Amino acid sequence: MSQPMSADGFKRALVGEGLTVVEVGHWRTHNRNHKGLWGPVHGVMIHHTVTRGTAYTVALCRDGDSRLPGPLCHGVITKDGRVHLVGYGRTNHAGSGDHDVLAAVIAEKGLPPDNERGTDGNRYFYGFECENLGDGEDPWPAVQLDAIARAAAAVCRRHGWTERSVIGHREWQPGKVDPLGFTMASLRARVRERLK
């Protein structure tokens, strides 16, 4: 069981992994904590945004929309590899997912199929939204893929987790496809290399 790191500790972990971090507004206190607990934390969840353009993507992930209020993640990883911090605490990124997947993440074992939606992922996961149209054709620049691996590794390193604590939204919630365009196995391999 891990308690979330402080907001400043989160930023330090990302910078320490060699990332360029952009602080967006009052990100340290922008959260959904009034809707429920955040923590203990058990892993890192990766998403794609289905958007194009840095300014629009970051604003959407910070503010959300009428259907889903922001913040929609902790950090937005844009095509240029920068990590934009938009919130800290409970965020609307994971939704309800499979308790068996959570148990596997905690045990750092292989993931079972996600076939249930009964567990509150917003409580247990750090979330990174990654700028991409999510159509399987929009490219993932090398600098962005490197940044995604570094961001996940930064959180894992701080908590003493392995790459098995990094999952995709599609591995958590039935019906989700994100991130689309690279495999989570390849991302976990990158994280594993960084953690050596």
PDB file of C-alpha atoms in Angstrom:
ATOM      1  CA  MET A   1       0.000   0.000   0.000  1.00  0.00           C
ATOM      2  CA  SER A   2       1.343   3.429  -0.935  1.00  0.00           C
ATOM      3  CA  GLN A   3       0.105   6.829   0.027  1.00  0.00           C
ATOM      4  CA  PRO A   4       0.215   9.345  -2.828  1.00  0.00           C
ATOM      5  CA  MET A   5       3.370  11.403  -2.946  1.00  0.00           C
ATOM      6  CA  SER A   6       3.009  15.129  -2.337  1.00  0.00           C
ATOM      7  CA  ALA A   7       2.358  17.370  -5.329  1.00  0.00           C
ATOM      8  CA  ASP A   8       5.860  18.786  -5.058  1.00  0.00           C
ATOM      9  CA  GLY A   9       7.254  15.262  -4.757  1.00  0.00           C
ATOM     10  CA  PHE A  10       5.365  14.289  -7.911  1.00  0.00           C
ATOM     11  CA  LYS A  11       6.866  17.184  -9.830  1.00  0.00           C
ATOM     12  CA  ARG A  12      10.353  16.387  -8.493  1.00  0.00           C
ATOM     13  CA  ALA A  13       9.997  12.741  -9.523  1.00  0.00           C
ATOM     14  CA  LEU A  14       9.091  13.724 -13.090  1.00  0.00           C
ATOM     15  CA  VAL A  15      11.888  16.279 -13.389  1.00  0.00           C
ATOM     16  CA  GLY A  16      14.310  13.782 -11.871  1.00  0.00           C
ATOM     17  CA  GLU A  17      13.454  11.343 -14.664  1.00  0.00           C
ATOM     18  CA  GLY A  18      14.579  13.954 -17.196  1.00  0.00           C
ATOM     19  CA  LEU A  19      11.161  15.289 -18.200  1.00  0.00           C
ATOM     20  CA  THR A  20      10.231  18.844 -19.120  1.00  0.00           C
ATOM     21  CA  VAL A  21       7.350  19.793 -16.828  1.00  0.00           C
ATOM     22  CA  VAL A  22       4.866  22.614 -17.456  1.00  0.00           C
ATOM     23  CA  GLU A  23       2.791  23.733 -14.475  1.00  0.00           C
ATOM     24  CA  VAL A  24      -0.756  24.748 -15.453  1.00  0.00           C
ATOM     25  CA  GLY A  25      -2.504  27.137 -13.087  1.00  0.00           C
ATOM     26  CA  HIS A  26      -3.101  25.978  -9.520  1.00  0.00           C
ATOM     27  CA  TRP A  27      -2.610  22.325 -10.435  1.00  0.00           C
ATOM     28  CA  ARG A  28      -1.514  21.302  -6.933  1.00  0.00           C
ATOM     29  CA  THR A  29      -4.997  21.891  -5.495  1.00  0.00           C
ATOM     30  CA  HIS A  30      -7.118  21.250  -8.608  1.00  0.00           C
ATOM     31  CA  ASN A  31      -8.830  17.895  -7.991  1.00  0.00           C
ATOM     32  CA  ARG A  32     -12.051  15.981  -7.351  1.00  0.00           C
ATOM     33  CA  ASN A  33     -11.271  15.122  -3.722  1.00  0.00           C
ATOM     34  CA  HIS A  34     -14.748  16.251  -2.663  1.00  0.00           C
ATOM     35  CA  LYS A  35     -16.121  13.230  -4.571  1.00  0.00           C
ATOM     36  CA  GLY A  36     -14.143  10.591  -2.716  1.00  0.00           C
ATOM     37  CA  LEU A  37     -10.787   9.431  -1.459  1.00  0.00           C
ATOM     38  CA  TRP A  38      -7.552   9.451  -3.390  1.00  0.00           C
ATOM     39  CA  GLY A  39      -5.249   6.704  -2.225  1.00  0.00           C
ATOM     40  CA  PRO A  40      -3.832   4.367  -1.370  1.00  0.00           C
ATOM     41  CA  VAL A  41      -2.309   4.388  -4.842  1.00  0.00           C
ATOM     42  CA  HIS A  42      -1.295   1.204  -6.616  1.00  0.00           C
ATOM     43  CA  GLY A  43      -0.310   2.094 -10.169  1.00  0.00           C
ATOM     44  CA  VAL A  44      -0.129   4.351 -13.194  1.00  0.00           C
ATOM     45  CA  MET A  45      -2.790   4.429 -15.914  1.00  0.00           C
ATOM     46  CA  ILE A  46      -2.081   5.593 -19.466  1.00  0.00           C
ATOM     47  CA  HIS A  47      -4.726   7.091 -21.779  1.00  0.00           C
ATOM     48  CA  HIS A  48      -5.013   8.796 -25.148  1.00  0.00           C
ATOM     49  CA  THR A  49      -6.978  12.018 -25.464  1.00  0.00           C
ATOM     50  CA  VAL A  50      -8.755  11.761 -28.857  1.00  0.00           C
ATOM     51  CA  THR A  51      -7.697  15.378 -29.459  1.00  0.00           C
ATOM     52  CA  ARG A  52      -5.293  17.380 -31.580  1.00  0.00           C
ATOM     53  CA  GLY A  53      -3.357  20.474 -30.562  1.00  0.00           C
ATOM     54  CA  THR A  54      -1.488  21.143 -27.349  1.00  0.00           C
ATOM     55  CA  ALA A  55      -3.459  24.153 -26.106  1.00  0.00           C
ATOM     56  CA  TYR A  56      -6.854  22.538 -26.660  1.00  0.00           C
ATOM     57  CA  THR A  57      -5.748  19.186 -25.239  1.00  0.00           C
ATOM     58  CA  VAL A  58      -4.278  20.665 -22.075  1.00  0.00           C
ATOM     59  CA  ALA A  59      -7.320  22.910 -21.496  1.00  0.00           C
ATOM     60  CA  LEU A  60      -9.732  20.013 -21.942  1.00  0.00           C
ATOM     61  CA  CYS A  61      -7.786  17.763 -19.588  1.00  0.00           C
ATOM     62  CA  ARG A  62      -7.631  20.533 -16.996  1.00  0.00           C
ATOM     63  CA  ASP A  63     -11.250  21.714 -17.202  1.00  0.00           C
ATOM     64  CA  GLY A  64     -13.176  18.721 -18.533  1.00  0.00           C
ATOM     65  CA  ASP A  65     -16.586  19.382 -20.046  1.00  0.00           C
ATOM     66  CA  SER A  66     -20.270  19.393 -19.085  1.00  0.00           C
ATOM     67  CA  ARG A  67     -20.370  15.580 -18.998  1.00  0.00           C
ATOM     68  CA  LEU A  68     -17.127  14.985 -17.139  1.00  0.00           C
ATOM     69  CA  PRO A  69     -15.629  17.780 -15.007  1.00  0.00           C
ATOM     70  CA  GLY A  70     -11.877  18.181 -14.822  1.00  0.00           C
ATOM     71  CA  PRO A  71      -9.236  17.523 -14.050  1.00  0.00           C
ATOM     72  CA  LEU A  72      -9.208  14.461 -16.283  1.00  0.00           C
ATOM     73  CA  CYS A  73      -5.714  13.354 -15.251  1.00  0.00           C
ATOM     74  CA  HIS A  74      -2.639  14.426 -13.329  1.00  0.00           C
ATOM     75  CA  GLY A  75      -0.429  15.090 -16.315  1.00  0.00           C
ATOM     76  CA  VAL A  76      -0.946  15.604 -20.045  1.00  0.00           C
ATOM     77  CA  ILE A  77       1.886  14.304 -22.214  1.00  0.00           C
ATOM     78  CA  THR A  78       1.873  16.232 -25.475  1.00  0.00           C
ATOM     79  CA  LYS A  79       3.383  15.313 -28.841  1.00  0.00           C
ATOM     80  CA  ASP A  80       6.548  17.281 -28.027  1.00  0.00           C
ATOM     81  CA  GLY A  81       7.211  15.158 -24.938  1.00  0.00           C
ATOM     82  CA  ARG A  82       6.369  17.813 -22.352  1.00  0.00           C
ATOM     83  CA  VAL A  83       4.299  16.876 -19.293  1.00  0.00           C
ATOM     84  CA  HIS A  84       1.667  19.490 -18.416  1.00  0.00           C
ATOM     85  CA  LEU A  85       0.554  19.184 -14.795  1.00  0.00           C
ATOM     86  CA  VAL A  86      -3.185  19.967 -14.657  1.00  0.00           C
ATOM     87  CA  GLY A  87      -4.353  18.472 -11.363  1.00  0.00           C
ATOM     88  CA  TYR A  88      -3.308  16.627  -8.267  1.00  0.00           C
ATOM     89  CA  GLY A  89      -5.391  14.399  -6.065  1.00  0.00           C
ATOM     90  CA  ARG A  90      -8.442  12.520  -7.240  1.00  0.00           C
ATOM     91  CA  THR A  91      -9.042  13.095 -10.956  1.00  0.00           C
ATOM     92  CA  ASN A  92     -11.668  11.863 -13.429  1.00  0.00           C
ATOM     93  CA  HIS A  93      -9.468   9.600 -15.514  1.00  0.00           C
ATOM     94  CA  ALA A  94      -9.930   5.924 -14.718  1.00  0.00           C
ATOM     95  CA  GLY A  95     -13.598   5.431 -13.955  1.00  0.00           C
ATOM     96  CA  SER A  96     -14.908   2.104 -12.712  1.00  0.00           C
ATOM     97  CA  GLY A  97     -12.970  -1.013 -13.618  1.00  0.00           C
ATOM     98  CA  ASP A  98     -12.158  -4.576 -12.729  1.00  0.00           C
ATOM     99  CA  HIS A  99     -11.211  -5.492  -9.149  1.00  0.00           C
ATOM    100  CA  ASP A 100      -9.270  -8.520 -10.422  1.00  0.00           C
ATOM    101  CA  VAL A 101      -7.098  -6.188 -12.505  1.00  0.00           C
ATOM    102  CA  LEU A 102      -6.484  -4.018  -9.440  1.00  0.00           C
ATOM    103  CA  ALA A 103      -5.501  -7.103  -7.437  1.00  0.00           C
ATOM    104  CA  ALA A 104      -3.045  -8.109 -10.174  1.00  0.00           C
ATOM    105  CA  VAL A 105      -1.528  -4.612 -10.254  1.00  0.00           C
ATOM    106  CA  ILE A 106      -1.105  -4.664  -6.467  1.00  0.00           C
ATOM    107  CA  ALA A 107       0.542  -8.103  -6.672  1.00  0.00           C
ATOM    108  CA  GLU A 108       2.499  -7.012  -9.774  1.00  0.00           C
ATOM    109  CA  LYS A 109       1.367 -10.083 -11.711  1.00  0.00           C
ATOM    110  CA  GLY A 110       0.065 -10.560 -15.245  1.00  0.00           C
ATOM    111  CA  LEU A 111      -3.273  -8.899 -15.884  1.00  0.00           C
ATOM    112  CA  PRO A 112      -6.499 -10.897 -16.206  1.00  0.00           C
ATOM    113  CA  PRO A 113      -9.150  -9.861 -18.736  1.00  0.00           C
ATOM    114  CA  ASP A 114     -11.071  -6.766 -17.665  1.00  0.00           C
ATOM    115  CA  ASN A 115     -14.689  -7.873 -17.573  1.00  0.00           C
ATOM    116  CA  GLU A 116     -16.179  -5.972 -14.629  1.00  0.00           C
ATOM    117  CA  ARG A 117     -16.752  -2.327 -13.740  1.00  0.00           C
ATOM    118  CA  GLY A 118     -17.194  -2.306  -9.977  1.00  0.00           C
ATOM    119  CA  THR A 119     -14.005  -0.711  -8.600  1.00  0.00           C
ATOM    120  CA  ASP A 120     -13.237   3.021  -8.397  1.00  0.00           C
ATOM    121  CA  GLY A 121     -10.025   3.500 -10.359  1.00  0.00           C
ATOM    122  CA  ASN A 122      -9.912   7.251  -9.751  1.00  0.00           C
ATOM    123  CA  ARG A 123      -9.004   6.449  -6.172  1.00  0.00           C
ATOM    124  CA  TYR A 124      -6.139   4.060  -6.867  1.00  0.00           C
ATOM    125  CA  PHE A 125      -4.256   5.233  -9.966  1.00  0.00           C
ATOM    126  CA  TYR A 126      -2.139   8.117 -11.148  1.00  0.00           C
ATOM    127  CA  GLY A 127      -3.307   9.090 -14.631  1.00  0.00           C
ATOM    128  CA  PHE A 128      -1.518  10.445 -17.688  1.00  0.00           C
ATOM    129  CA  GLU A 129      -3.476  11.558 -20.739  1.00  0.00           C
ATOM    130  CA  CYS A 130      -1.388  11.452 -23.924  1.00  0.00           C
ATOM    131  CA  GLU A 131      -2.181  13.695 -26.886  1.00  0.00           C
ATOM    132  CA  ASN A 132      -3.296  11.492 -29.777  1.00  0.00           C
ATOM    133  CA  LEU A 133      -6.393  11.108 -31.949  1.00  0.00           C
ATOM    134  CA  GLY A 134      -6.659   7.481 -30.875  1.00  0.00           C
ATOM    135  CA  ASP A 135      -7.581   6.298 -34.351  1.00  0.00           C
ATOM    136  CA  GLY A 136      -4.645   3.924 -34.766  1.00  0.00           C
ATOM    137  CA  GLU A 137      -3.222   6.162 -37.507  1.00  0.00           C
ATOM    138  CA  ASP A 138      -2.163   9.306 -35.647  1.00  0.00           C
ATOM    139  CA  PRO A 139       1.565   8.809 -35.044  1.00  0.00           C
ATOM    140  CA  TRP A 140       3.235   8.620 -31.660  1.00  0.00           C
ATOM    141  CA  PRO A 141       6.479  10.626 -31.950  1.00  0.00           C
ATOM    142  CA  ALA A 142       9.533   8.994 -30.398  1.00  0.00           C
ATOM    143  CA  VAL A 143       9.933  11.912 -27.996  1.00  0.00           C
ATOM    144  CA  GLN A 144       6.374  11.410 -26.757  1.00  0.00           C
ATOM    145  CA  LEU A 145       6.737   7.647 -26.284  1.00  0.00           C
ATOM    146  CA  ASP A 146       9.962   8.295 -24.383  1.00  0.00           C
ATOM    147  CA  ALA A 147       8.167  10.833 -22.176  1.00  0.00           C
ATOM    148  CA  ILE A 148       5.319   8.407 -21.438  1.00  0.00           C
ATOM    149  CA  ALA A 149       7.822   5.764 -20.334  1.00  0.00           C
ATOM    150  CA  ARG A 150       9.760   8.297 -18.261  1.00  0.00           C
ATOM    151  CA  ALA A 151       6.605   9.599 -16.552  1.00  0.00           C
ATOM    152  CA  ALA A 152       5.439   6.088 -15.668  1.00  0.00           C
ATOM    153  CA  ALA A 153       8.931   5.131 -14.505  1.00  0.00           C
ATOM    154  CA  ALA A 154       9.171   8.266 -12.348  1.00  0.00           C
ATOM    155  CA  VAL A 155       6.069   7.278 -10.398  1.00  0.00           C
ATOM    156  CA  CYS A 156       7.106   3.616 -10.175  1.00  0.00           C
ATOM    157  CA  ARG A 157      10.590   4.553  -8.988  1.00  0.00           C
ATOM    158  CA  ARG A 158       9.214   6.804  -6.254  1.00  0.00           C
ATOM    159  CA  HIS A 159       6.869   4.085  -4.966  1.00  0.00           C
ATOM    160  CA  GLY A 160       9.223   1.138  -5.459  1.00  0.00           C
ATOM    161  CA  TRP A 161       6.961  -0.472  -8.073  1.00  0.00           C
ATOM    162  CA  THR A 162       7.960  -2.464 -11.141  1.00  0.00           C
ATOM    163  CA  GLU A 163       6.681  -1.927 -14.687  1.00  0.00           C
ATOM    164  CA  ARG A 164       3.777  -4.251 -13.855  1.00  0.00           C
ATOM    165  CA  SER A 165       2.163  -1.353 -12.000  1.00  0.00           C
ATOM    166  CA  VAL A 166       1.687   0.454 -15.336  1.00  0.00           C
ATOM    167  CA  ILE A 167      -1.550  -0.289 -17.205  1.00  0.00           C
ATOM    168  CA  GLY A 168      -3.573   1.096 -20.064  1.00  0.00           C
ATOM    169  CA  HIS A 169      -7.149   2.265 -19.694  1.00  0.00           C
ATOM    170  CA  ARG A 170      -8.110  -0.567 -22.059  1.00  0.00           C
ATOM    171  CA  GLU A 171      -6.734  -3.063 -19.542  1.00  0.00           C
ATOM    172  CA  TRP A 172      -8.845  -1.603 -16.732  1.00  0.00           C
ATOM    173  CA  GLN A 173     -12.318  -0.906 -18.064  1.00  0.00           C
ATOM    174  CA  PRO A 174     -14.322  -3.034 -20.514  1.00  0.00           C
ATOM    175  CA  GLY A 175     -15.003  -1.233 -23.786  1.00  0.00           C
ATOM    176  CA  LYS A 176     -12.052   1.150 -23.585  1.00  0.00           C
ATOM    177  CA  VAL A 177      -9.422   1.046 -26.348  1.00  0.00           C
ATOM    178  CA  ASP A 178      -6.847   3.527 -25.105  1.00  0.00           C
ATOM    179  CA  PRO A 179      -4.053   3.947 -25.615  1.00  0.00           C
ATOM    180  CA  LEU A 180      -4.280   2.859 -29.248  1.00  0.00           C
ATOM    181  CA  GLY A 181      -1.234   2.826 -31.508  1.00  0.00           C
ATOM    182  CA  PHE A 182       1.325   1.065 -29.311  1.00  0.00           C
ATOM    183  CA  THR A 183       1.174  -1.980 -27.093  1.00  0.00           C
ATOM    184  CA  MET A 184       1.223  -1.807 -23.342  1.00  0.00           C
ATOM    185  CA  ALA A 185       3.754  -4.650 -23.388  1.00  0.00           C
ATOM    186  CA  SER A 186       6.153  -2.421 -25.330  1.00  0.00           C
ATOM    187  CA  LEU A 187       5.580   0.466 -22.916  1.00  0.00           C
ATOM    188  CA  ARG A 188       6.144  -1.749 -19.891  1.00  0.00           C
ATOM    189  CA  ALA A 189       9.380  -2.988 -21.490  1.00  0.00           C
ATOM    190  CA  ARG A 190      10.543   0.640 -21.821  1.00  0.00           C
ATOM    191  CA  VAL A 191       9.640   1.315 -18.186  1.00  0.00           C
ATOM    192  CA  ARG A 192      11.480  -1.822 -17.092  1.00  0.00           C
ATOM    193  CA  GLU A 193      14.624  -0.644 -18.905  1.00  0.00           C
ATOM    194  CA  ARG A 194      14.419   2.769 -17.273  1.00  0.00           C
ATOM    195  CA  LEU A 195      14.059   1.252 -13.823  1.00  0.00           C
ATOM    196  CA  LYS A 196      17.218  -0.883 -14.148  1.00  0.00           C
TER     197      LYS A 196
END
